[in-house]
CSV table of C-alpha atoms and ligand atoms in Angstrom, one decimal:
chain,number,residue,atom,x,y,z
A,1,MET,CA,-17.5,-7.3,-194.3
A,2,ILE,CA,-17.4,-7.6,-190.6
A,3,ALA,CA,-14.0,-7.9,-189.0
A,4,ASP,CA,-13.2,-11.4,-188.2
A,5,ALA,CA,-13.8,-13.0,-184.8
A,6,VAL,CA,-10.6,-12.6,-182.2
A,7,ALA,CA,-10.3,-14.9,-179.4
A,8,VAL,CA,-13.1,-14.2,-176.4
A,9,PRO,CA,-11.3,-13.9,-173.2
A,10,ALA,CA,-12.8,-15.6,-170.0
A,11,GLY,CA,-16.1,-14.6,-168.7
A,12,VAL,CA,-17.6,-13.7,-171.7
A,13,SER,CA,-19.5,-15.6,-174.4
A,14,ALA,CA,-19.2,-15.0,-177.8
A,15,ALA,CA,-23.0,-15.0,-178.7
A,16,VAL,CA,-22.9,-11.9,-176.0
A,17,LEU,CA,-19.7,-10.4,-177.8
A,18,ALA,CA,-21.5,-10.5,-181.2
A,19,ARG,CA,-24.8,-8.8,-179.9
A,20,ALA,CA,-22.7,-6.3,-178.5
A,21,GLU,CA,-20.9,-5.2,-182.1
A,22,ALA,CA,-24.6,-5.2,-183.3
A,23,ALA,CA,-26.0,-3.0,-180.8
A,24,TYR,CA,-22.8,-0.9,-181.5
A,25,LEU,CA,-22.8,-0.8,-185.8
A,26,GLY,CA,-26.4,-0.8,-185.1
A,27,LEU,CA,-26.7,2.8,-183.5
A,28,ALA,CA,-24.1,4.0,-186.6
A,29,LEU,CA,-26.6,2.5,-188.9
A,30,GLY,CA,-29.8,4.3,-187.8
A,31,ASP,CA,-27.5,7.4,-187.2
A,32,ALA,CA,-26.2,7.1,-191.0
A,33,LEU,CA,-29.5,5.8,-192.3
A,34,GLY,CA,-31.8,8.4,-190.0
A,35,ALA,CA,-29.7,11.6,-191.2
A,36,THR,CA,-30.9,12.0,-194.8
A,37,VAL,CA,-34.1,12.9,-193.8
A,38,GLU,CA,-33.0,14.2,-190.6
A,39,PHE,CA,-36.3,17.6,-189.5
A,40,MET,CA,-38.2,16.2,-192.5
A,41,THR,CA,-42.0,15.5,-192.3
A,42,PRO,CA,-43.4,11.7,-193.3
A,43,ARG,CA,-45.5,13.6,-195.9
A,44,GLU,CA,-41.8,15.2,-197.1
A,45,ILE,CA,-40.0,12.0,-197.0
A,46,ALA,CA,-42.5,10.0,-198.5
A,47,HIS,CA,-42.3,13.0,-201.5
A,48,HIS,CA,-38.7,12.7,-202.3
A,49,TYR,CA,-38.3,8.9,-201.3
A,50,GLY,CA,-41.3,6.7,-201.0
A,51,VAL,CA,-39.6,4.8,-198.3
A,52,HIS,CA,-36.7,5.8,-197.2
A,53,ARG,CA,-34.4,2.7,-196.9
A,54,GLU,CA,-31.2,3.3,-198.0
A,55,ILE,CA,-27.7,4.9,-196.8
A,56,VAL,CA,-27.6,7.9,-199.5
A,57,GLY,CA,-25.6,10.5,-197.2
A,58,GLY,CA,-27.5,14.0,-197.9
A,59,GLY,CA,-30.3,16.0,-195.9
A,60,TRP,CA,-29.1,19.0,-193.8
A,61,LEU,CA,-25.7,18.3,-193.1
A,62,LYS,CA,-25.0,17.4,-196.6
A,63,LEU,CA,-23.3,13.8,-195.2
A,64,ARG,CA,-21.4,11.6,-197.5
A,65,PRO,CA,-22.9,8.1,-197.8
A,66,GLY,CA,-22.5,6.3,-195.0
A,67,HIS,CA,-21.2,9.0,-192.6
A,68,ILE,CA,-22.4,9.6,-189.1
A,69,THR,CA,-23.8,13.1,-186.9
A,70,ASP,CA,-23.2,13.8,-183.3
A,71,ASP,CA,-25.2,10.2,-182.0
A,72,THR,CA,-22.4,8.1,-182.8
A,73,GLY,CA,-19.7,10.6,-182.7
A,74,MET,CA,-20.7,10.9,-179.2
A,75,ALA,CA,-20.7,7.5,-178.2
A,76,LEU,CA,-17.3,6.5,-179.8
A,77,ALA,CA,-15.9,9.6,-177.7
A,78,LEU,CA,-17.6,8.4,-174.1
A,79,GLY,CA,-16.1,5.4,-175.2
A,80,ALA,CA,-12.5,5.8,-175.6
A,81,ALA,CA,-13.1,7.6,-172.3
A,82,ILE,CA,-14.5,4.5,-170.4
A,83,LEU,CA,-11.8,2.4,-171.8
A,84,ALA,CA,-9.2,5.3,-171.1
A,85,SER,CA,-10.4,5.1,-167.2
A,86,ARG,CA,-9.7,0.9,-167.1
A,87,GLY,CA,-13.8,0.7,-167.3
A,88,LYS,CA,-15.3,3.3,-165.2
A,89,VAL,CA,-17.7,5.8,-166.3
A,90,GLU,CA,-15.4,8.9,-164.5
A,91,PRO,CA,-17.3,12.1,-165.0
A,92,LEU,CA,-14.5,14.4,-165.8
A,93,ALA,CA,-13.1,12.2,-168.2
A,94,CYS,CA,-16.4,11.8,-170.1
A,95,ALA,CA,-16.9,15.4,-169.5
A,96,GLN,CA,-13.1,15.9,-171.6
A,97,ALA,CA,-13.7,13.8,-173.8
A,98,PHE,CA,-17.0,15.4,-174.9
A,99,ASP,CA,-14.7,18.7,-174.8
A,100,ALA,CA,-12.6,16.9,-177.1
A,101,TRP,CA,-15.0,15.8,-179.5
A,102,MET,CA,-16.5,19.5,-180.0
A,103,ARG,CA,-13.0,21.4,-180.6
A,104,SER,CA,-13.2,19.3,-183.5
A,105,LYS,CA,-15.7,20.9,-184.8
A,106,PRO,CA,-18.4,17.7,-185.4
A,107,PRO,CA,-21.2,18.3,-188.2
A,108,ASP,CA,-23.5,18.7,-185.5
A,109,ILE,CA,-24.1,19.6,-182.0
A,110,GLY,CA,-27.2,19.8,-179.7
A,111,ASN,CA,-27.9,23.0,-177.9
A,112,THR,CA,-27.9,21.3,-174.1
A,113,VAL,CA,-24.3,19.8,-175.2
A,114,ARG,CA,-23.1,22.6,-176.4
A,115,ARG,CA,-24.3,25.2,-173.5
A,116,ASN,CA,-23.4,22.5,-171.1
A,117,LEU,CA,-20.1,21.7,-172.5
A,118,VAL,CA,-18.7,26.0,-173.0
A,119,LEU,CA,-20.0,26.0,-168.9
A,120,PHE,CA,-17.5,22.8,-168.4
A,121,ARG,CA,-14.8,24.6,-169.3
A,122,ARG,CA,-15.6,27.6,-167.6
A,123,THR,CA,-16.2,26.6,-164.2
A,124,ALA,CA,-14.1,22.5,-164.9
A,125,CYS,CA,-17.4,20.8,-163.2
A,126,PRO,CA,-18.1,17.8,-165.1
A,127,GLU,CA,-21.9,17.9,-163.5
A,128,ALA,CA,-24.4,20.0,-165.5
A,129,PRO,CA,-26.8,21.7,-163.6
A,130,PRO,CA,-30.3,20.7,-162.4
A,131,SER,CA,-33.0,21.4,-165.3
A,132,GLU,CA,-36.3,20.7,-165.7
A,133,HIS,CA,-35.8,22.0,-169.4
A,134,ASP,CA,-32.7,19.8,-170.0
A,135,ALA,CA,-35.0,16.9,-171.4
A,136,GLY,CA,-33.4,16.2,-174.9
A,137,ASN,CA,-32.4,13.5,-176.4
A,138,GLY,CA,-28.8,13.9,-176.1
A,139,ALA,CA,-27.2,11.8,-173.4
A,140,ALA,CA,-29.2,8.6,-174.3
A,141,MET,CA,-28.3,9.0,-177.7
A,142,ARG,CA,-24.6,8.8,-177.2
A,143,VAL,CA,-25.3,5.8,-173.9
A,144,LEU,CA,-24.9,2.6,-175.7
A,145,PRO,CA,-20.7,2.0,-174.0
A,146,VAL,CA,-22.5,2.3,-170.3
A,147,ALA,CA,-24.4,-0.6,-171.5
A,148,LEU,CA,-21.5,-2.8,-172.6
A,149,ALA,CA,-19.0,-1.8,-170.1
A,150,THR,CA,-21.1,-2.3,-166.9
A,151,LEU,CA,-22.6,-5.3,-168.1
A,152,GLY,CA,-22.7,-8.2,-165.6
A,153,GLN,CA,-22.9,-5.0,-163.0
A,154,ALA,CA,-25.3,-4.4,-159.7
A,155,GLU,CA,-28.4,-2.9,-160.9
A,156,THR,CA,-27.6,0.6,-158.5
A,157,ALA,CA,-24.1,0.7,-160.1
A,158,VAL,CA,-25.5,0.3,-163.8
A,159,ARG,CA,-27.7,3.3,-162.3
A,160,GLY,CA,-25.2,5.6,-161.5
A,161,ALA,CA,-22.9,5.5,-164.3
A,162,CYS,CA,-25.8,6.4,-166.8
A,163,ARG,CA,-26.6,9.5,-164.6
A,164,ALA,CA,-22.5,10.0,-164.0
A,165,GLN,CA,-22.3,10.5,-167.7
A,166,ALA,CA,-26.2,11.8,-168.6
A,167,HIS,CA,-24.8,14.8,-166.1
A,168,VAL,CA,-22.5,16.1,-168.0
A,169,THR,CA,-24.5,17.5,-170.0
A,170,HIS,CA,-28.2,16.8,-169.4
A,171,HIS,CA,-29.2,16.7,-165.4
A,172,ASN,CA,-33.0,16.2,-165.6
A,173,ALA,CA,-35.2,13.3,-164.4
A,174,LEU,CA,-36.6,12.1,-167.7
A,175,SER,CA,-33.1,12.1,-169.7
A,176,ASP,CA,-32.0,9.9,-166.3
A,177,ALA,CA,-35.3,8.1,-166.8
A,178,ALA,CA,-34.7,6.9,-170.7
A,179,CYS,CA,-30.8,6.7,-170.4
A,180,GLU,CA,-31.3,4.2,-167.4
A,181,PHE,CA,-34.1,2.3,-168.8
A,182,LEU,CA,-31.8,1.9,-172.4
A,183,VAL,CA,-28.9,0.8,-171.1
A,184,LEU,CA,-30.6,-2.3,-168.8
A,185,ALA,CA,-32.8,-3.0,-172.1
A,186,VAL,CA,-29.7,-3.1,-174.1
A,187,GLN,CA,-27.7,-5.5,-171.1
A,188,ASP,CA,-30.8,-7.7,-171.1
A,189,PHE,CA,-31.1,-8.1,-174.7
A,190,LEU,CA,-27.5,-8.4,-174.6
A,191,LEU,CA,-28.1,-11.4,-172.5
A,192,GLY,CA,-30.4,-13.3,-174.3
A,193,LYS,CA,-33.6,-12.1,-173.1
A,194,SER,CA,-36.6,-12.0,-175.6
A,195,LEU,CA,-38.9,-8.4,-176.3
A,196,ARG,CA,-41.7,-10.1,-175.0
A,197,GLU,CA,-39.3,-10.7,-171.5
A,198,VAL,CA,-37.8,-6.9,-172.0
A,199,PHE,CA,-41.6,-4.9,-172.5
A,200,ARG,CA,-42.7,-6.8,-168.8
A,201,GLN,CA,-39.8,-6.0,-167.2
A,202,ARG,CA,-38.4,-2.6,-167.9
A,203,ILE,CA,-40.5,-1.1,-170.8
A,204,GLN,CA,-43.8,-1.7,-168.6
A,205,PRO,CA,-41.9,-0.3,-165.3
A,206,LEU,CA,-40.7,2.5,-167.5
A,207,VAL,CA,-44.3,4.3,-168.3
A,208,GLN,CA,-45.5,3.2,-164.7
A,209,ALA,CA,-42.9,5.2,-163.7
A,210,ASN,CA,-43.0,8.3,-166.4
A,211,PRO,CA,-46.2,8.2,-167.3
A,212,ALA,CA,-45.3,10.6,-170.1
A,213,PHE,CA,-43.6,8.2,-172.0
A,214,ALA,CA,-46.8,6.1,-173.1
A,215,PHE,CA,-46.9,5.0,-176.3
A,216,ARG,CA,-49.7,2.9,-176.8
A,217,GLY,CA,-52.9,3.6,-177.2
A,218,ARG,CA,-52.1,7.2,-178.7
A,219,SER,CA,-51.0,8.0,-181.9
A,220,ARG,CA,-48.5,6.8,-183.9
A,221,ARG,CA,-45.9,9.6,-182.7
A,222,GLU,CA,-44.2,11.2,-186.2
A,223,ASN,CA,-42.1,14.1,-186.2
A,224,PRO,CA,-40.9,13.2,-183.0
A,225,SER,CA,-38.8,16.2,-181.6
A,226,GLY,CA,-35.7,15.8,-180.2
A,227,TRP,CA,-37.6,15.8,-176.7
A,228,VAL,CA,-36.5,12.5,-175.2
A,229,VAL,CA,-39.9,11.4,-174.1
A,230,GLU,CA,-40.9,11.9,-178.0
A,231,THR,CA,-37.9,9.7,-179.0
A,232,LEU,CA,-38.8,7.2,-177.0
A,233,GLN,CA,-42.1,7.0,-178.0
A,234,ALA,CA,-41.5,7.0,-182.1
A,235,VAL,CA,-38.6,4.4,-181.0
A,236,LEU,CA,-40.4,2.1,-178.7
A,237,GLN,CA,-43.6,1.9,-180.9
A,238,GLY,CA,-41.3,1.0,-183.6
A,239,LEU,CA,-39.5,-1.3,-182.0
A,240,VAL,CA,-43.0,-3.2,-180.7
A,241,ASP,CA,-44.8,-2.7,-184.0
A,242,THR,CA,-42.0,-4.1,-185.9
A,243,GLY,CA,-40.2,-7.9,-185.7
A,244,ALA,CA,-37.3,-7.5,-187.5
A,245,PHE,CA,-34.6,-4.9,-187.6
A,246,GLU,CA,-34.3,-3.9,-191.0
A,247,SER,CA,-37.9,-3.1,-190.3
A,248,CYS,CA,-37.6,-1.6,-187.0
A,249,LEU,CA,-35.3,1.2,-188.6
A,250,ILE,CA,-37.2,1.4,-191.6
A,251,ASP,CA,-40.2,2.4,-189.6
A,252,VAL,CA,-38.8,4.7,-187.1
A,253,VAL,CA,-36.7,6.7,-189.7
A,254,ASN,CA,-39.8,7.3,-192.1
A,255,ARG,CA,-41.6,9.0,-188.9
A,256,GLY,CA,-39.0,12.2,-190.0
A,257,GLY,CA,-38.0,14.8,-187.5
A,258,ASP,CA,-34.9,13.8,-185.3
A,259,ALA,CA,-34.7,10.9,-187.2
A,260,ASP,CA,-31.0,10.0,-187.4
A,261,THR,CA,-30.9,9.8,-183.5
A,262,THR,CA,-34.5,7.7,-183.4
A,263,GLY,CA,-32.6,5.8,-185.8
A,264,ALA,CA,-29.6,5.2,-183.6
A,265,ILE,CA,-31.8,4.5,-180.8
A,266,ALA,CA,-33.5,1.9,-182.0
A,267,GLY,CA,-30.9,0.7,-184.3
A,268,MET,CA,-28.7,-0.3,-180.6
A,269,LEU,CA,-31.4,-1.6,-179.2
A,270,GLY,CA,-32.5,-3.9,-182.7
A,271,GLY,CA,-29.1,-4.7,-182.7
A,272,ALA,CA,-29.0,-5.8,-179.2
A,273,LEU,CA,-32.2,-7.8,-179.9
A,274,TYR,CA,-31.9,-9.5,-183.2
A,275,GLY,CA,-28.1,-9.6,-183.9
A,276,ARG,CA,-25.6,-9.7,-186.0
A,277,GLU,CA,-27.0,-11.7,-188.7
A,278,ALA,CA,-29.9,-9.0,-188.6
A,279,LEU,CA,-28.0,-6.0,-189.9
A,280,PRO,CA,-28.6,-5.6,-193.8
A,281,ALA,CA,-25.4,-5.9,-195.5
A,282,ARG,CA,-25.4,-3.6,-197.8
A,283,TRP,CA,-26.3,-1.3,-194.7
A,284,ILE,CA,-22.8,-2.5,-193.3
A,285,LYS,CA,-21.1,-2.1,-196.8
A,286,ALA,CA,-22.3,1.2,-196.9
A,287,LEU,CA,-21.0,2.6,-193.5
A,288,ASP,CA,-18.1,4.8,-193.3
A,289,PRO,CA,-15.4,1.5,-193.0
A,290,ALA,CA,-13.8,3.8,-190.1
A,291,VAL,CA,-16.5,4.0,-188.1
A,292,ARG,CA,-17.6,0.7,-189.0
A,293,ASP,CA,-13.9,-0.5,-187.3
A,294,ALA,CA,-14.1,1.9,-184.8
A,295,CYS,CA,-17.8,0.2,-184.0
A,296,ILE,CA,-16.5,-3.2,-183.6
A,297,ALA,CA,-13.1,-2.6,-181.9
A,298,GLN,CA,-15.0,-0.3,-179.0
A,299,ALA,CA,-18.1,-3.0,-178.5
A,300,ARG,CA,-15.3,-5.7,-178.0
A,301,ALA,CA,-13.2,-3.6,-175.9
A,302,LEU,CA,-15.8,-2.4,-173.4
A,303,VAL,CA,-17.2,-5.5,-172.4
A,304,PHE,CA,-14.0,-6.8,-172.1
A,305,ALA,CA,-13.7,-3.9,-169.4
A,306,SER,CA,-17.0,-5.3,-167.7
A,307,ARG,CA,-15.3,-8.5,-167.2
A,308,PRO,CA,-12.8,-8.0,-163.6
A,309,SER,CA,-10.5,-10.9,-164.7
A,310,ALA,CA,-10.4,-9.6,-168.3
A,311,ARG,CA,-8.8,-6.1,-166.9
Q,401,MG,MG1,-27.5,13.5,-185.6
Q,402,MG,MG1,-30.4,13.9,-184.3
């Protein structure tokens, strides 16, 4: 089902590569699974599907089964821009790639993304103005290629690369905190850290530094909006309260709301944590083959690009 393994260059472990592929496939699987129930309430989902657990397309975008939305589409555009920049996260290249993606008339596009890409067309400046209102999840949902391309780099460099891509459309402290947390957590999982370790070393510090993200001791976050705080609350509750890739994604998307995005983010974290063997074969089979192949190819190329010896 998944393409056969290829030769692994020196300095890249096969285990890391397999988890990187799982993270990218997990992103697309969560997007495709969640898109069916995006903007529905948990009650509506239960009424229509019981528990929504299959990749069947539909939803408000009337997607064909296995097709993806802006979450995976923007990640693939970002990944291509990073690869074209020899593994570096260059703001102008990112902005041009997102602009080209917008011109391709994707099925959906967030308001903040659209507004600041239109501004980029006018000004040619690849950094949006700071805004306390631009705390949507649009920068966080597409951040995975940065995690792969900066694997092994110093944390300050990783955080800088996160902001470089994020600020093209979302120049906001909460968005930055979410993007940097996600990238560093994905990298920890890729390198074999456990959920318990990442909870202590990444999740708890995120909440301590940004109490808005607190997700423990509060009710189940249902109907998460596009606000990155609600997105992460839903994803982290799902990740911490389940013990497997499939159950995590089912938990998260059945909360409804921005379900393709919570699914995509949970999928990239869950893929990195649980690995390729944990991805349900029936979901991989249902995923658009072109998307599946693009995710695998980019995951490999981005991890290779992160190794100076492989350049
Ligand atoms: Mg989407
Ligand atoms: Mg969404």
